[in-house]
Coordinates of C-alpha atoms in Angstrom, one line a residue:
X1 CA 0.2 -0.2 0.0
X2 CA 1.0 3.9 -0.5
X3 CA 1.2 4.1 3.1
X4 CA -1.4 6.3 3.7
X5 CA -4.1 4.4 4.9
X6 CA -7.1 7.2 3.6
X7 CA -6.1 7.3 0.1
X8 CA -5.7 3.8 0.0
X9 CA -8.8 3.1 1.2
X10 CA -10.2 5.2 -0.5
X11 CA -8.9 3.8 -3.9
X12 CA -10.1 1.0 -2.8
X13 CA -13.6 1.4 -2.6
X14 CA -13.1 2.7 -6.3
X15 CA -11.8 0.2 -7.9
X16 CA -12.3 -1.6 -10.2
X17 CA -13.6 1.1 -11.5
X18 CA -17.1 1.1 -13.2
X19 CA -18.3 -1.7 -11.3
X20 CA -18.5 0.4 -8.3
X21 CA -20.1 3.6 -9.0
X22 CA -22.8 4.6 -6.7
X23 CA -26.4 3.4 -7.8
X24 CA -28.1 5.1 -10.4
X25 CA -24.9 7.4 -11.2
X26 CA -25.8 10.1 -13.7
X27 CA -22.9 10.5 -16.3
X28 CA -21.4 13.2 -15.0
X29 CA -21.0 11.6 -12.1
X30 CA -18.8 9.3 -14.1
X31 CA -17.1 12.2 -16.0
X32 CA -15.6 13.5 -13.0
X33 CA -14.2 10.5 -11.5
X34 CA -11.5 10.3 -15.4
X35 CA -9.4 12.9 -17.2
X36 CA -10.6 13.9 -20.7
X37 CA -8.1 12.0 -22.4
X38 CA -9.0 8.7 -20.5
X39 CA -9.1 5.7 -22.4
X40 CA -9.1 2.0 -21.1
X41 CA -7.4 -1.1 -22.1
X42 CA -9.9 -4.4 -22.0
X43 CA -9.0 -8.1 -20.8
X44 CA -8.7 -8.7 -24.0
X45 CA -6.6 -5.9 -25.4
X46 CA -9.4 -3.2 -26.6
X47 CA -9.0 -0.3 -26.8
X48 CA -11.7 1.9 -25.5
X49 CA -12.2 5.4 -25.8
X50 CA -13.2 7.7 -22.8
X51 CA -16.7 8.4 -24.7
X52 CA -17.2 4.6 -25.6
X53 CA -16.9 3.7 -21.7
X54 CA -19.1 6.6 -20.6
X55 CA -21.8 5.5 -23.1
X56 CA -21.5 1.9 -22.1
X57 CA -21.8 3.0 -17.9
X58 CA -24.6 5.5 -18.9
X59 CA -26.5 2.4 -20.3
X60 CA -25.7 0.3 -17.8
X61 CA -26.9 2.0 -15.1
X62 CA -30.0 3.9 -17.0
X63 CA -31.0 0.1 -17.9
X64 CA -30.7 -0.8 -13.8
X65 CA -27.8 -3.1 -14.6
X66 CA -25.9 -2.4 -11.3
X67 CA -22.9 -4.3 -11.7
X68 CA -22.8 -8.0 -9.5
X69 CA -20.2 -7.2 -7.1
X70 CA -20.7 -11.6 -6.5
X71 CA -19.8 -11.8 -9.5
X72 CA -15.8 -10.6 -9.5
X73 CA -12.9 -10.2 -7.1
X74 CA -10.2 -8.5 -6.7
X75 CA -7.0 -9.6 -5.3
X76 CA -3.5 -8.6 -5.2
X77 CA -4.4 -4.7 -4.5
X78 CA -1.6 -2.3 -4.2
X79 CA -1.6 1.1 -4.1
X80 CA 1.3 3.2 -5.0
X81 CA 2.3 6.5 -4.6
X82 CA 4.1 8.4 -6.9
X83 CA 4.1 11.3 -5.9
X84 CA 2.1 13.5 -3.1
X85 CA -0.9 13.6 -5.2
X86 CA -0.2 10.6 -8.3
X87 CA -1.4 7.0 -7.1
X88 CA -0.9 3.8 -9.1
X89 CA -3.3 1.3 -8.2
X90 CA -2.7 -2.2 -9.5
X91 CA -4.7 -5.4 -8.6
X92 CA -6.1 -9.1 -10.5
X93 CA -10.0 -8.9 -11.6
X94 CA -11.7 -12.2 -11.5
X95 CA -14.8 -12.5 -13.1
X96 CA -16.5 -15.6 -13.9
X97 CA -13.7 -17.5 -14.9
X98 CA -11.6 -15.3 -16.6
X99 CA -8.3 -13.0 -14.7
X100 CA -6.7 -9.9 -16.0
X101 CA -4.7 -7.7 -14.3
X102 CA -5.7 -4.0 -14.2
X103 CA -3.9 -0.5 -13.2
X104 CA -5.2 2.5 -12.9
X105 CA -3.4 6.0 -12.5
X106 CA -5.2 8.0 -9.8
X107 CA -4.4 12.1 -9.3
X108 CA -6.1 13.8 -6.3
X109 CA -7.5 17.2 -7.2
X110 CA -8.0 19.4 -4.4
X111 CA -8.5 19.0 -0.9

């Protein structure tokens, strides 16, 4: 862990991102979490744009398809402080029978 207990807990609660958003989260809530130049590399290696990810998450929540926490597990969670405001989160995500390694860069804005 980063040695910043509050940050570690906060980021662990958010990961995997787009799986633990507040119920009925709207597009603006998701947009506030990700940078304008965001992109995602999926478990298959496919690259997804910010716009595509926002569209998918918005549709999922609009249709009431909240992710099923019981269907996936996070293991080997680590939060590395790269600076006093930038953190690299790494973990393994197992969804049904598929395990992938994930990473996310988080930047703390404001206080």
